[in-house]
Short mmCIF file of C-alpha atoms in Angstrom, two decimals:
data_model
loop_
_atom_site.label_atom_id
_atom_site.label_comp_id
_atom_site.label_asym_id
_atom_site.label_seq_id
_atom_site.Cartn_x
_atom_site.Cartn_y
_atom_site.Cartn_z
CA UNK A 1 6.08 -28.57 7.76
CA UNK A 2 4.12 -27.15 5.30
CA UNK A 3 5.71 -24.24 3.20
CA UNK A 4 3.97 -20.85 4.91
CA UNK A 5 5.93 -18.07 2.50
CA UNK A 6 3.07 -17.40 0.60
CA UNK A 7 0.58 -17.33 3.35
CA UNK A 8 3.06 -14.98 5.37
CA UNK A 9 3.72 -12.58 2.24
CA UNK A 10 0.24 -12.16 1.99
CA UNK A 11 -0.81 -11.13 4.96
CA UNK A 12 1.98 -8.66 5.04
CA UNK A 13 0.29 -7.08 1.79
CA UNK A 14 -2.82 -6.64 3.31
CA UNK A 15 -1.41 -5.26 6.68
CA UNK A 16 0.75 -3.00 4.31
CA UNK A 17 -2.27 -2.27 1.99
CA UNK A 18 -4.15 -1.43 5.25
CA UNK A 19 -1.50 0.48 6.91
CA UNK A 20 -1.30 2.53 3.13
CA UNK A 21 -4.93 3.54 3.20
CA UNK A 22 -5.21 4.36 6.83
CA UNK A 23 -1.78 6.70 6.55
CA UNK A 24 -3.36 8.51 3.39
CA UNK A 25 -6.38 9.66 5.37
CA UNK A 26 -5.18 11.11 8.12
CA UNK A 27 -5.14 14.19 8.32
CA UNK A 28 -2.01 15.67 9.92
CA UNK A 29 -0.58 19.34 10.60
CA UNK A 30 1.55 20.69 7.42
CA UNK A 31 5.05 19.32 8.65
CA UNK A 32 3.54 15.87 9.42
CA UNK A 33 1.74 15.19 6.65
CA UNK A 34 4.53 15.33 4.57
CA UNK A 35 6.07 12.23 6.61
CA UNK A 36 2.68 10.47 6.30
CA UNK A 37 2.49 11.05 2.39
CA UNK A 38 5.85 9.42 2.07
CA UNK A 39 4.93 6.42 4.65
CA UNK A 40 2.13 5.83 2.55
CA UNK A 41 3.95 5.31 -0.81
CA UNK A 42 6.62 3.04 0.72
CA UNK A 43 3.44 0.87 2.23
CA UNK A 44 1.49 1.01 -1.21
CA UNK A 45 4.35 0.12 -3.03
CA UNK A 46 5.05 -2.73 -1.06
CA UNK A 47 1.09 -3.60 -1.03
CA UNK A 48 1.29 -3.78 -4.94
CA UNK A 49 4.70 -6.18 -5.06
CA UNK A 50 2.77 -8.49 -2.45
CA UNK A 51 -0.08 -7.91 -4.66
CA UNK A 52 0.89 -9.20 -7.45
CA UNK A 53 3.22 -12.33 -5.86
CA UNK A 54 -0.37 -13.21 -4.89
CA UNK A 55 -2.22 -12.78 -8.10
CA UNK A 56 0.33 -14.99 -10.08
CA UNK A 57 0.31 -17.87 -7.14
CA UNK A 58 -3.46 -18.25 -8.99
CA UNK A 59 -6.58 -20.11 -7.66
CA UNK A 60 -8.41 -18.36 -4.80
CA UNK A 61 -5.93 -16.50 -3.61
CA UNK A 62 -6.56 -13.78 -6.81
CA UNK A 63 -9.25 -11.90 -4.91
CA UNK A 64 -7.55 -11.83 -2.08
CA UNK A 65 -4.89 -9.97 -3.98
CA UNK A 66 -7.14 -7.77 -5.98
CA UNK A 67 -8.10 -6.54 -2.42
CA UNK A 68 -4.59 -5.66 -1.80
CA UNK A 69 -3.79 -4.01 -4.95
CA UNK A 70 -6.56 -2.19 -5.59
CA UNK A 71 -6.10 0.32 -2.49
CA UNK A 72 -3.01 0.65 -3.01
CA UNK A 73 -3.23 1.81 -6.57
CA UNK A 74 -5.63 4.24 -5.16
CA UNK A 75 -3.32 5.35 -2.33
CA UNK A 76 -0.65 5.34 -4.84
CA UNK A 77 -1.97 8.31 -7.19
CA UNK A 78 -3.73 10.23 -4.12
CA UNK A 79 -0.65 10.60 -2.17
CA UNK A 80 1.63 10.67 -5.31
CA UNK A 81 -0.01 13.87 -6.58
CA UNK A 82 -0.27 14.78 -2.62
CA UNK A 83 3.57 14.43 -2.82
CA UNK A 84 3.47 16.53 -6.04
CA UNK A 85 1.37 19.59 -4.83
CA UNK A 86 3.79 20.05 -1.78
CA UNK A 87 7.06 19.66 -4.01
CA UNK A 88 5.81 22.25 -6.21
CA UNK A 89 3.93 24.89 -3.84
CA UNK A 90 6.15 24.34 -0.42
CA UNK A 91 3.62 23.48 2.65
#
């Protein structure tokens, strides 16, 4: 049996990559979106590790993690400074 780690991790990146971006643009009611921000991080974060397992595996698989890791860089600075604006002004 063929080894199917890397093929499973990267799927998981993209479903968390997905997950990430789809999380960041709802738009929620003020004590929601505060548990959607922080979903999002945890998902991009774990996007950009996938990410970049994939990248150094090499060969085709580098777009397929430049797909992964791009979102979530963007999902990582809107909902970081999303995350910022309510710690510092309340809702």
């Amino acid at each position: 049996m063929k080894n199917r780690l890397p093929l499973v991790i990267t799927i998981a990146g993209l479903a968390a990559a997905l997950y990430a971006v789809i999380l960041n643009l709802v738009t929620a009611a003020t004590e929601a979106a505060q548990g959607f921000i922080v979903q999002s991080l945890i998902f991009a974060v774990i996007a950009v590790v996938c990410g970049v397992y994939t990248l150094r595996r090499g060969g085709g698989w580098r777009f397929i993690a430049v797909a992964m890791i791009g979102p979530a860089v963007f999902v990582l600075t809107d909902a970081g400074m999303r995350l910022l604006f309510f710690a510092q002004h309340g809702t």
